[in-house]
Tab-separated table of C-alpha atoms and ligand atoms in Angstrom:
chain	number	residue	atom	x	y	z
A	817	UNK	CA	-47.856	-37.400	-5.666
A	818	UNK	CA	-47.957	-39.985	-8.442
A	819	UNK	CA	-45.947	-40.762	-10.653
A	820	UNK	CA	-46.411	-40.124	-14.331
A	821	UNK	CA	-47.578	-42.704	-16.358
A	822	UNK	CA	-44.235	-42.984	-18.348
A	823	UNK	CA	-41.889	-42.717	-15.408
A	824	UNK	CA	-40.664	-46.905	-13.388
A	825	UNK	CA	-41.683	-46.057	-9.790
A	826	UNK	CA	-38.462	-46.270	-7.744
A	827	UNK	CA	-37.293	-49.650	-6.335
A	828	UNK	CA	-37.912	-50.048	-2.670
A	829	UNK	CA	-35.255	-48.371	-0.819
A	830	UNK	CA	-33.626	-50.764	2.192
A	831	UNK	CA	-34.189	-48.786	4.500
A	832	UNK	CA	-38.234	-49.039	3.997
A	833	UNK	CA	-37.693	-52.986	5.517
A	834	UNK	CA	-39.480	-52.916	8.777
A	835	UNK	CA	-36.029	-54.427	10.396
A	836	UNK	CA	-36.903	-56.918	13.159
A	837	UNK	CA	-36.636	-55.377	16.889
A	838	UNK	CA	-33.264	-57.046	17.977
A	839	UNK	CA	-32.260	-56.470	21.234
A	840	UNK	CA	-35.979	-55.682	22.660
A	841	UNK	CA	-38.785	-57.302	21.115
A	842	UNK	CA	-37.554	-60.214	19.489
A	843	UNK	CA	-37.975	-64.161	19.564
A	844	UNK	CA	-33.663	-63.663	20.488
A	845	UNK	CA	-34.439	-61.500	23.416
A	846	UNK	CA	-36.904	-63.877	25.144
A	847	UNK	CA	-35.135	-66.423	26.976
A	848	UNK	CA	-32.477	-64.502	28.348
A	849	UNK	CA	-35.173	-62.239	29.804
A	850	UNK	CA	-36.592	-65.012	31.165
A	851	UNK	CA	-33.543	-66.808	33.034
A	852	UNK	CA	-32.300	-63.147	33.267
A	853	UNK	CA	-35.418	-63.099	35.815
A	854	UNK	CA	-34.613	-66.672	37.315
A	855	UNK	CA	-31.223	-64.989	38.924
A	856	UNK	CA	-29.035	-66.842	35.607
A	857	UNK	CA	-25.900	-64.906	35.445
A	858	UNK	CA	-24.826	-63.566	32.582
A	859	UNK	CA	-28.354	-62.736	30.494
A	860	UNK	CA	-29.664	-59.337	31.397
A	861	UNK	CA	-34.051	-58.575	30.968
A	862	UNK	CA	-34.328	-57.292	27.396
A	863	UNK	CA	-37.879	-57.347	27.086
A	864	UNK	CA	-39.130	-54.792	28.910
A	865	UNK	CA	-42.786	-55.276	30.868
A	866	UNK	CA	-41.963	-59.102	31.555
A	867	UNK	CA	-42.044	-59.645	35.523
A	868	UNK	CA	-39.669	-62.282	36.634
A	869	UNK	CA	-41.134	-65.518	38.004
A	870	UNK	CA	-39.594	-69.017	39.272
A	871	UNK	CA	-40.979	-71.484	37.021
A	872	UNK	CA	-41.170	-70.329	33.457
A	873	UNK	CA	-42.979	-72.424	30.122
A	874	UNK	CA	-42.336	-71.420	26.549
A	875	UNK	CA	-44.930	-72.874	23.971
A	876	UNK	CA	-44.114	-72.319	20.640
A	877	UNK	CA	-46.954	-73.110	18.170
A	878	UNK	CA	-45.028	-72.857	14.372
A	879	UNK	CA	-46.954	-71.153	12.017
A	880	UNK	CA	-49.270	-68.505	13.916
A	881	UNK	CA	-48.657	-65.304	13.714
A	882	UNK	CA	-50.111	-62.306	15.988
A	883	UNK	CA	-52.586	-61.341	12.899
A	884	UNK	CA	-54.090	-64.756	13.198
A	885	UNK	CA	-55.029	-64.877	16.406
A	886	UNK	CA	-56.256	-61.342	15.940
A	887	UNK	CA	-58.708	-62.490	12.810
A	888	UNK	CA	-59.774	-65.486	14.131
A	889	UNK	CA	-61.401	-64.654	17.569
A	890	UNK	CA	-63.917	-67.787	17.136
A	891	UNK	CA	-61.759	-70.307	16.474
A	892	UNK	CA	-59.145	-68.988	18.901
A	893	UNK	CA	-61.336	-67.967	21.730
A	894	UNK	CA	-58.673	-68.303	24.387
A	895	UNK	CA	-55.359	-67.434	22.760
A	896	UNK	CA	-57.656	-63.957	21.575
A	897	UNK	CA	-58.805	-63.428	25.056
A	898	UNK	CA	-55.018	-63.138	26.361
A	899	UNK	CA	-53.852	-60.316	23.139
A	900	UNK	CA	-54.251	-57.597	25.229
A	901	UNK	CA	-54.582	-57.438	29.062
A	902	UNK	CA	-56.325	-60.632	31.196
A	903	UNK	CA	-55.729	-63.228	34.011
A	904	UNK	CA	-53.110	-61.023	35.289
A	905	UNK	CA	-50.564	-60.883	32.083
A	906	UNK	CA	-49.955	-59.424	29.020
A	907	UNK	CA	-49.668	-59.417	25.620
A	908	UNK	CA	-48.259	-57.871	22.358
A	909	UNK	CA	-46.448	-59.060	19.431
A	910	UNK	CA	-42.820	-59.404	19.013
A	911	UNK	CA	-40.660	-60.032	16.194
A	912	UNK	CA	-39.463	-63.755	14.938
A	913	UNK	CA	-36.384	-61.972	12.927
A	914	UNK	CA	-35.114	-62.063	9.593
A	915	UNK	CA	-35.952	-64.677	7.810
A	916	UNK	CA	-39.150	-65.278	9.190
A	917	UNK	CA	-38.277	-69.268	8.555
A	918	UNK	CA	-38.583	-71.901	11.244
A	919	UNK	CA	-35.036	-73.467	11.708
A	920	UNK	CA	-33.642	-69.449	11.988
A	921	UNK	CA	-36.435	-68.296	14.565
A	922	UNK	CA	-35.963	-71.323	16.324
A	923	UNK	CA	-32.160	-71.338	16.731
A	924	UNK	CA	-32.817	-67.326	17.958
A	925	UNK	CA	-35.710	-68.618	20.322
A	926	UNK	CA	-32.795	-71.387	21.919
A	927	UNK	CA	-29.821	-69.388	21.436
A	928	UNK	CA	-30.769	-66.101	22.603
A	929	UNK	CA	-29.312	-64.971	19.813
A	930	UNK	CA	-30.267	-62.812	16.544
A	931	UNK	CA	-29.317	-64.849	13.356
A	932	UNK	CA	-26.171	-63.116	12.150
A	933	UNK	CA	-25.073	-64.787	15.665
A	934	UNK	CA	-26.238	-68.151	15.607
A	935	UNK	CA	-25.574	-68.458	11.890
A	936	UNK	CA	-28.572	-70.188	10.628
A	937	UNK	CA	-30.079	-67.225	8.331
A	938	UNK	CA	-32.435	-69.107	6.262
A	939	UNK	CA	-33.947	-72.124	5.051
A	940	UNK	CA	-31.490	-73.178	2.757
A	941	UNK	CA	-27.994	-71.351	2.848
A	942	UNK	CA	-24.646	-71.830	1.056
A	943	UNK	CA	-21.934	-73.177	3.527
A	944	UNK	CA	-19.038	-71.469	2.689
A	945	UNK	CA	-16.500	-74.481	3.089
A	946	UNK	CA	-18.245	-76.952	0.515
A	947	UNK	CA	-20.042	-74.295	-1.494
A	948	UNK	CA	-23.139	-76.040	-1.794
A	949	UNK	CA	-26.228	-75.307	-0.754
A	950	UNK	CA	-27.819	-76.773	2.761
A	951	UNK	CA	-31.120	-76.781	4.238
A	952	UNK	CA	-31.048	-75.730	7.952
A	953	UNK	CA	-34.254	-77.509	9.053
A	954	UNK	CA	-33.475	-80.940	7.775
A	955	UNK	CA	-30.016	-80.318	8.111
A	956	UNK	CA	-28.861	-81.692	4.860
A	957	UNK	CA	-25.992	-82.198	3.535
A	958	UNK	CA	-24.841	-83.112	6.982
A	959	UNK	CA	-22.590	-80.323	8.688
A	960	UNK	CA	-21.119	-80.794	12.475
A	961	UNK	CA	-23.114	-79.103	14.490
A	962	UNK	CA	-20.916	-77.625	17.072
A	963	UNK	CA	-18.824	-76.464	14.356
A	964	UNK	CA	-21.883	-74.572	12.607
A	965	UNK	CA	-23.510	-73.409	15.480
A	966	UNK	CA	-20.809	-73.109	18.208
A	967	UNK	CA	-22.680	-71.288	20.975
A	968	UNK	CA	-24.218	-72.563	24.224
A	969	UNK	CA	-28.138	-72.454	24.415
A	970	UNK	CA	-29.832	-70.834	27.394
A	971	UNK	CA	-31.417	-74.067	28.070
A	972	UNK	CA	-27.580	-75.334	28.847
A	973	UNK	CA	-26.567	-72.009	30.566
A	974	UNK	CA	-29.758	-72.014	32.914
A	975	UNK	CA	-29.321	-75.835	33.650
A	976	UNK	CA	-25.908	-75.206	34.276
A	977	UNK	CA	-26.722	-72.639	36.805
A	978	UNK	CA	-29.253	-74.863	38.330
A	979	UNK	CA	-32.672	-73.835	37.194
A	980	UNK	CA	-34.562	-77.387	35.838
A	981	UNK	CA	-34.841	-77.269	32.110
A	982	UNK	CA	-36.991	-79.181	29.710
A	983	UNK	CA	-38.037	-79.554	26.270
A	984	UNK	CA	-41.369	-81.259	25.511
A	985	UNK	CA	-41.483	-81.603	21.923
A	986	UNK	CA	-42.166	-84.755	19.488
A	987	UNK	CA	-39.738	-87.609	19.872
A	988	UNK	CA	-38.628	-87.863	16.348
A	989	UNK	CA	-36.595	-84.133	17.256
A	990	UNK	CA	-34.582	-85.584	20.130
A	991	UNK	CA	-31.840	-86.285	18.024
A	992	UNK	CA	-31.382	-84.153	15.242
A	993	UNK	CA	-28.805	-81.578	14.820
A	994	UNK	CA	-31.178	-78.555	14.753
A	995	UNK	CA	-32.455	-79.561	18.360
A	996	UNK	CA	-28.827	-80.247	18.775
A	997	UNK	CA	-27.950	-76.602	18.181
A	998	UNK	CA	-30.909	-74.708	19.083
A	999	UNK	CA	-33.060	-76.361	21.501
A	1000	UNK	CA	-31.389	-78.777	23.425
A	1001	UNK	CA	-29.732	-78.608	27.089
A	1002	UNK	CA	-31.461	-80.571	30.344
A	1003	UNK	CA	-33.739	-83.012	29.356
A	1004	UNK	CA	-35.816	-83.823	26.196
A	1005	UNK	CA	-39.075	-85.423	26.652
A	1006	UNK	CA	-40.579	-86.400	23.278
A	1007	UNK	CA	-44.411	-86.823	23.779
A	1008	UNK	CA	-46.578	-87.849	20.651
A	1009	UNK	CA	-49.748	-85.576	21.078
A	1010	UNK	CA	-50.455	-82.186	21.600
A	1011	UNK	CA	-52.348	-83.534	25.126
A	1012	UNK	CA	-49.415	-85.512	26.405
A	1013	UNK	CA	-47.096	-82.504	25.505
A	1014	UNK	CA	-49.079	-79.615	27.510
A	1015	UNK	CA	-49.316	-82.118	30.625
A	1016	UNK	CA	-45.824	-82.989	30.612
A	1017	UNK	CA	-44.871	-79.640	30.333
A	1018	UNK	CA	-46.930	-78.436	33.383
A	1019	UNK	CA	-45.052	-81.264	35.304
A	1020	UNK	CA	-41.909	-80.596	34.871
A	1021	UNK	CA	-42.959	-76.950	35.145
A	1022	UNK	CA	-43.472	-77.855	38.871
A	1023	UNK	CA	-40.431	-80.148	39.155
A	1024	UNK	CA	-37.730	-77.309	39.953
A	1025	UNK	CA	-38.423	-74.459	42.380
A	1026	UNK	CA	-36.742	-72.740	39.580
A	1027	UNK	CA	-37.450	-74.067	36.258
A	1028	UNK	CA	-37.564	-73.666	32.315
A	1029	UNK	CA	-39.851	-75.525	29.967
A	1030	UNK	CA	-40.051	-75.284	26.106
A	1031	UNK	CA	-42.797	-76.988	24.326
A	1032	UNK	CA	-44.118	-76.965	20.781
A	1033	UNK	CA	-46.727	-77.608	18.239
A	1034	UNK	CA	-46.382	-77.714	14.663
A	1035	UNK	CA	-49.440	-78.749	12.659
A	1036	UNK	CA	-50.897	-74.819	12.219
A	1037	UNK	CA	-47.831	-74.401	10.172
A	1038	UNK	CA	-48.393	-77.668	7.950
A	1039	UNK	CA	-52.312	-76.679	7.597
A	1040	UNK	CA	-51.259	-73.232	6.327
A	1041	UNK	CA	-48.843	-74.495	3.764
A	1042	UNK	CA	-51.059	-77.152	1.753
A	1043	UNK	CA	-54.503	-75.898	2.163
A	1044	UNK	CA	-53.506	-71.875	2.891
A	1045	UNK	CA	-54.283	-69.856	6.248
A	1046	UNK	CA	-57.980	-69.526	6.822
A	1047	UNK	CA	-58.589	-72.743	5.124
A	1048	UNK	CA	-61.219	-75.231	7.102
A	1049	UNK	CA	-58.072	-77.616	7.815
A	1050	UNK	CA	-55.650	-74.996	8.992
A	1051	UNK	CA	-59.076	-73.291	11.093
A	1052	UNK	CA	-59.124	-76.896	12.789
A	1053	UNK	CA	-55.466	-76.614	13.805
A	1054	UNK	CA	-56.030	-73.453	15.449
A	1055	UNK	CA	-59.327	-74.364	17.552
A	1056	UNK	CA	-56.865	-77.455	18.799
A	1057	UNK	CA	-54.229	-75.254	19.079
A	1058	UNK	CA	-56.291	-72.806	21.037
A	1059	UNK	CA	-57.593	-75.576	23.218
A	1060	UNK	CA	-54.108	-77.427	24.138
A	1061	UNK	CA	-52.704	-73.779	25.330
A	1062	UNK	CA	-55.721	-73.448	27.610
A	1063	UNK	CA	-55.000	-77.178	28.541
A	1064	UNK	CA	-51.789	-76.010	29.576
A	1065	UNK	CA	-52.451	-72.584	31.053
A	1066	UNK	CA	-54.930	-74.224	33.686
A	1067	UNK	CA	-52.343	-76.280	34.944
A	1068	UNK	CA	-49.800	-74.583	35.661
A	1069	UNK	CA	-47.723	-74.828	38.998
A	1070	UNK	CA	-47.670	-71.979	41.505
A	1071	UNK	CA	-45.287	-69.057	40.784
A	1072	UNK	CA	-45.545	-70.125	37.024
A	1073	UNK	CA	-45.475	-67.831	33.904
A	1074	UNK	CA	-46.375	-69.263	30.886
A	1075	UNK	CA	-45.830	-67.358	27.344
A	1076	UNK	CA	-47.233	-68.455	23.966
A	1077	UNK	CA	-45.541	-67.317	21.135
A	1078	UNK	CA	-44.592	-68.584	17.527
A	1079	UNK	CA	-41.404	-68.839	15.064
A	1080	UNK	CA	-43.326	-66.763	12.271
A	1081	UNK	CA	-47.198	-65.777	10.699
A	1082	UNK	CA	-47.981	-66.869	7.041
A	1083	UNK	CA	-49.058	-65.023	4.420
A	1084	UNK	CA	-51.088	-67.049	1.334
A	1085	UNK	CA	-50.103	-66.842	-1.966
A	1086	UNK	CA	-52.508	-66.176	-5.251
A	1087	UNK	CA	-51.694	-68.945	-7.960
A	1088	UNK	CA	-50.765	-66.687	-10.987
A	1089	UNK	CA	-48.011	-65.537	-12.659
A	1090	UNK	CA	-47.654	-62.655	-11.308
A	1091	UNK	CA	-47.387	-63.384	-7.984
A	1092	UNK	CA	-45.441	-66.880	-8.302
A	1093	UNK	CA	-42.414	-65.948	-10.336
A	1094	UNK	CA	-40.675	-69.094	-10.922
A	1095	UNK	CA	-36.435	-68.727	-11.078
A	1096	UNK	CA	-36.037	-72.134	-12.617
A	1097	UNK	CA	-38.016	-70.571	-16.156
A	1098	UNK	CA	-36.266	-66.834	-16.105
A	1099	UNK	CA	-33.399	-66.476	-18.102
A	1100	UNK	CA	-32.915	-62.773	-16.708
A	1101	UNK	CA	-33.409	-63.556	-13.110
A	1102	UNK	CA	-30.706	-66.458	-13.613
A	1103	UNK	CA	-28.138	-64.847	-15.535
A	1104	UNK	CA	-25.026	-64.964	-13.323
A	1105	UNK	CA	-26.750	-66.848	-10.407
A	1106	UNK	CA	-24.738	-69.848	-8.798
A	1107	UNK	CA	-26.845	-71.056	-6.094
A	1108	UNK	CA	-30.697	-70.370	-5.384
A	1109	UNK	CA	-30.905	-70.174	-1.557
A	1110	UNK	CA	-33.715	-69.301	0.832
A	1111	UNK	CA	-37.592	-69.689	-0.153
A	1112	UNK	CA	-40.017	-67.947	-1.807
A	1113	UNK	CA	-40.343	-64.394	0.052
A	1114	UNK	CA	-36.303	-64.388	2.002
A	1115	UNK	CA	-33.965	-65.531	-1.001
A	1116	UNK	CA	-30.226	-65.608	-0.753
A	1117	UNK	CA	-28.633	-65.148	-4.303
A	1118	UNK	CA	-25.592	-66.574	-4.437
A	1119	UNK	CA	-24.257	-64.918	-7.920
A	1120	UNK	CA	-21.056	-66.337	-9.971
A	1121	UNK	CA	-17.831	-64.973	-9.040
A	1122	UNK	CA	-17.615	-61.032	-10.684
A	1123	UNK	CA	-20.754	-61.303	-11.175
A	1124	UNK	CA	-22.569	-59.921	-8.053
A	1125	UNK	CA	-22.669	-56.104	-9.456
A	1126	UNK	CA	-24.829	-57.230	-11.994
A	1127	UNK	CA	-27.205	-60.000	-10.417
A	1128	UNK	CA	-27.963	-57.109	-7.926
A	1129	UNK	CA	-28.549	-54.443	-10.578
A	1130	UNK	CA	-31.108	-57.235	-12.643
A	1131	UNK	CA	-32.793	-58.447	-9.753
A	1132	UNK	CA	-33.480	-54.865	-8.822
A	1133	UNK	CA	-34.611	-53.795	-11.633
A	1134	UNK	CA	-36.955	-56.652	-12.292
A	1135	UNK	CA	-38.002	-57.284	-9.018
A	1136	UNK	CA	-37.247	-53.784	-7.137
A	1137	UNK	CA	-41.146	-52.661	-7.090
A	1138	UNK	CA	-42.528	-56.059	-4.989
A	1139	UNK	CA	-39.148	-56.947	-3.123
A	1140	UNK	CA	-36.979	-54.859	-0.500
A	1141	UNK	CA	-33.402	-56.211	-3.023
A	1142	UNK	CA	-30.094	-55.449	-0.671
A	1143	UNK	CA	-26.422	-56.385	-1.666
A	1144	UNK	CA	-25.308	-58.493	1.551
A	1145	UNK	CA	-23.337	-55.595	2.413
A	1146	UNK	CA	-26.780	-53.301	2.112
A	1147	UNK	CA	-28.695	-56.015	4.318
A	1148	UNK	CA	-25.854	-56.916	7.219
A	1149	UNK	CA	-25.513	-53.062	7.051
A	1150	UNK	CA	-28.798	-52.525	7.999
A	1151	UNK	CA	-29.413	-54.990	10.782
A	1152	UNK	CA	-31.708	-57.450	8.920
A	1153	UNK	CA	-29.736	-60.550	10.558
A	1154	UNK	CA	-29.502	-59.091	13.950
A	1155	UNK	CA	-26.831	-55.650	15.241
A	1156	UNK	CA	-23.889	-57.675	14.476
A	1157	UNK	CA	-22.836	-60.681	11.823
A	1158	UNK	CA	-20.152	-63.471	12.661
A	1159	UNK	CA	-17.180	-63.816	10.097
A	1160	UNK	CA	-18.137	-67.263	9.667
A	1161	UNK	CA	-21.643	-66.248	8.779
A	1162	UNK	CA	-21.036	-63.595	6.715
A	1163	UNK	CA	-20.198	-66.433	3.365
A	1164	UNK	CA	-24.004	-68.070	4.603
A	1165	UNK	CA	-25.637	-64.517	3.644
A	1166	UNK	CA	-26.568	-64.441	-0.343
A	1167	UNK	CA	-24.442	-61.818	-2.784
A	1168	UNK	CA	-27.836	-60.595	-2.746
A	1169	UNK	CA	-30.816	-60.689	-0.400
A	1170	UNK	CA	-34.567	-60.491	-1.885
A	1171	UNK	CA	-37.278	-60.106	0.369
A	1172	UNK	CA	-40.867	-60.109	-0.337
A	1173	UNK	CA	-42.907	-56.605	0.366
A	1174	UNK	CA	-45.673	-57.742	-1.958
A	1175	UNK	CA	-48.281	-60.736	-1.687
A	1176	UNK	CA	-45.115	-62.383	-4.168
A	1177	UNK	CA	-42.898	-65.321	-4.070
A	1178	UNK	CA	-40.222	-66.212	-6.224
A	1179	UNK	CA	-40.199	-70.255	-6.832
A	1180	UNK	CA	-38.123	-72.775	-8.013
A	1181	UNK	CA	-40.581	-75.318	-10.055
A	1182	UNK	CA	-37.320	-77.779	-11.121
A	1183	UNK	CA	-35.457	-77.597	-7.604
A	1184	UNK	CA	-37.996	-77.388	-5.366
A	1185	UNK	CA	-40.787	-78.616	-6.992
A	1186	UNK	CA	-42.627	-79.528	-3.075
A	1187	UNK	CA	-41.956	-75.852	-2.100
A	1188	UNK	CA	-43.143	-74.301	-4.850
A	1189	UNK	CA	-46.492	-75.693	-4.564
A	1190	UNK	CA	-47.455	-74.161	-0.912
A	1191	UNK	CA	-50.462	-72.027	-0.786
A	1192	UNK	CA	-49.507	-70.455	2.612
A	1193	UNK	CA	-45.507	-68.769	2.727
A	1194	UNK	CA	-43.550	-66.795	4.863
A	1195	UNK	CA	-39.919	-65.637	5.694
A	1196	UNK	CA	-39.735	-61.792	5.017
A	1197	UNK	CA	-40.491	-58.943	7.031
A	1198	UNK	CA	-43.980	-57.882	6.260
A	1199	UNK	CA	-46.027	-57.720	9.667
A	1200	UNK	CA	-47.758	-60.473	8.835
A	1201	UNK	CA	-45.336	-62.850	9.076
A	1202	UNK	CA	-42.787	-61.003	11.098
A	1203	UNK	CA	-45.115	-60.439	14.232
A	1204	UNK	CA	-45.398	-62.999	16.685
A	1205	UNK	CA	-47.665	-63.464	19.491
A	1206	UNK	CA	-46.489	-62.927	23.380
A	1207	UNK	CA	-49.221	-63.689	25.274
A	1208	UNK	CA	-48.538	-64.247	28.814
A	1209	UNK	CA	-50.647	-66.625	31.786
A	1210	UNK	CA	-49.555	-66.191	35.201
A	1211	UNK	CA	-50.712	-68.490	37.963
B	788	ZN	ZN1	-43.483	-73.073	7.684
C-alpha cells in the first residue's frame, strides 16, 4: 500500500539487511572446505557441493563481483562460460561478508574466519587502545600484527599438516602486515604480471601431491574505482582478467581444482548531491561524532562519549530511508560481522553502523578527499557487491 503523501516512510528495519551467509556460503567458509577435503584436521566442509581434490588453487581477482561476470558475457567469455555448470564444475555466488571491503574479505578468505573473528571489520576502524582511527589495508598507524589479528591462517594450519602451500601474489605484498595476518603461511612468491602469476601458480599447484595455492589480481578493482564499472578501462581489465584465468585453468596439474572468486562487486556512484552526501559539510550528520570510520556505503560512527543515543537517532532519521542504520549492539546482534564477535573486536565496531541500501555513499571531501572522488564503491550488503563468484575448473 503506499504511503500517504504526508506520512516519512519508515526507516529500514535491520533485519531487511540481506546478512552475509556465514558458516555456508561465504568467502570465510572456503578454505577450510577446501583443506577440510585435503584430510587437514581440524576444518570441517562448510560449503556444501564442493568435491574434495588433492591439489587445490584459489584466484582471487579484487573487484568482480558475480553480477559482472553475469553482464558482461563478451568481455568475459570464459569466466561466463563456467557461472553455471561446464568442464565438469560448478558455479554460484557466495558471499564476501560484511563489509564488502578488501582488507576484511581478504583476512576472512586467509583466516577462515567471519570478521567479528579475525577483527578487521572495515576499511578504516577505531583501535580501541589508541582511539584513533586505522586503515586495515595500508595498515596505518602501525599496530602489531599478531596482537591484532592473533589467529593462525589455513595456509599455516594446512602447511603445518603437510599439504604444500603457496601464495602467488605481487612482490610489493610479501611483507606487509595484512599478508602478515591474512594471507601468509608456506611460501610467498611475488610475480610482477598477471602471466607470470597464473604460471607460477599452476607450478606449484603440481609441486605437492597435496597442495594449496592462492593467487590474485587486482587491477579490475582499480579500473572500477577511477573510471566506474562498465567503463572502456575497467572492460579492458576484465577481458585480461578473463584471459589470465583461462591461462591458468588450462594448466592445471592432474587431480587439480581450481576456484575463481573475488573479495567484493562494485556498485558506481551518480555524482550529485543526493547520492554523495558528504560528512565533512553536515552539521547534523556530525553532531556528536568522534571518529568517521569505514567508507562510503559500510561506515562505522564512532559518536562522543553519551552521545551514541542520539548520533543513532539523527543518523536514522536523516539517513534511515537509503541506509540499513544499526546501533553496534543492533548489527553484532544480527550477525552482520559473522555468528559471533571477539571482545577485543567489539571497541573496532562503530557506536553506529550505516550501510548503504541505496545507489548512496556518504563521503568525507576534507578527510578523504582521494576516496571521495571514486566513481565505482562498495562495502555494504546489496547483492551487487556482496555476491561473489565461485566458479570452479577441474582437471
Ligand atoms: Zn576496492
Amino acid at each position: 500500500m503506499a504511503q500517504p503523501a504526508w506520512q516519512d516512510p519508515a526507516p529500514l528495519g535491520i533485519g531487511t539487511a540481506p546478512v552475509p551467509e556465514y558458516g555456508s556460503g561465504s568467502l570465510a567458509d572456503l578454505l577450510p572446505t577446501l583443506v577440510a577435503g585435503q584430510g587437514v584436521a581440524g576444518f570441517t566442509p562448510a560449503i556444501a557441493e564442493l568435491t574434495p581434490a588433492d591439489r587445490n588453487c584459489v584466484f582471487l581477482i579484487d573487484g568482480l563481483g558475480w553480477e559482472q561476470i553475469r553482464s558482461h558475457p563478451d568481455e568475459a567469455p570464459f569466466l561466463h562460460s563456467l557461472l553455471h555448470t561446464s568442464r565438469g564444475g560448478t558455479g554460484r555466488p557466495i558471499t564476501a561478508g560484511f563489509p564488502a571491503t578488501t582488507a576484511t574479505s581478504l583476512a576472512s578468505v586467509g583466516t577462515g574466519l567471519p570478521p567479528g573473528e579475525h577483527g578487521l571489520p572495515g576499511y578504516t576502524v577505531r583501535n580501541p587502545e589508541t582511539g584513533a582511527l586505522m586503515n586495515q589495508l595500508r595498515w596505518r598507524p602501525w599496530s602489531e600484527p599478531k596482537v591484532w589479528q592473533p589467529y593462525p591462517t589455513v595456509f599455516t594450519l594446512a602447511d603445518a599438516a603437510g599439504v604444500r602451500t603457496a601464495q602467488v601474489s605481487a612482490p610489493a605484498f610479501e611483507q606487509t602486515p595484512l599478508t602478515k595476518v591474512a594471507l601468509s603461511g608456506g611460501s610467498f612468491l611475488g610475480r610482477l604480471t598477471g602471466e607470470d602469476r597464473m604460471d607460477v601458480a599452476a607450478e606449484r599447484l603440481a609441486a605437492g601431491d597435496r597442495s594449496l595455492v592462492y593467487t590474485y589480481y587486482s587491477e579490475v578493482d582499480g579500473m572500477g574505482h577511477r573510471f566506474g564499472v562498465d567503463s572502456d578501462a575497467w572492460r579492458g581489465q576484465l577481458m585480461h582478467v578473463d584471459g589470465l584465468a583461462r591461462r591458468l585453468a588450462e594448466q592445471l596439474p592432474p587431480r587439480s581444482a581450481l576456484y575463481i572468486t573475488a573479495d567484493h562487486g562494485m556498485i558506481d556512484i551518480p555524482f550529485d548531491e543526493q547520492s554523495r552526501i558528504d560528512f565533512d559539510e553536515d552539521w547534523e550528520l556530525r553532531a556528536g561524532v568522534a571518529l568517521l570510520g569505514g567508507e562510503g556505503r559500510a561506515r562505522h560512527v564512532y559518536a562522543v562519549p553519551g552521545a551514541q543515543a542520539d548520533v543513532l537517532a539523527v543518523w536514522r532519521e536523516v539517513l534511515g530511508e537509503q541506509f540499513w542504520v544499526a546501533s553496534r549492539d543492533e548489527a553484532v546482534a544480527a550477525g552482520w560481522f559473522g555468528p559471533r564477535v571477539d571482545e577485543r573486536v567489539l571497541g573496532r565496531i562503530g557506536d553506529v553502523v550505516a550501510a548503504a541500501h541505496d545507489d548512496v555513499v556518504i563521503t568525507a571531501s576534507d578527510n578523504e578527499p582521494h576516496e571521495s572522488a571514486m566513481v565505482g564503491m562498495h562495502g555494504s550488503m546489496t547483492p551487487v557487491e556482496q555476491l561473489v563468484p565461485l566458479l570452479e575448473v577441474r582437471s
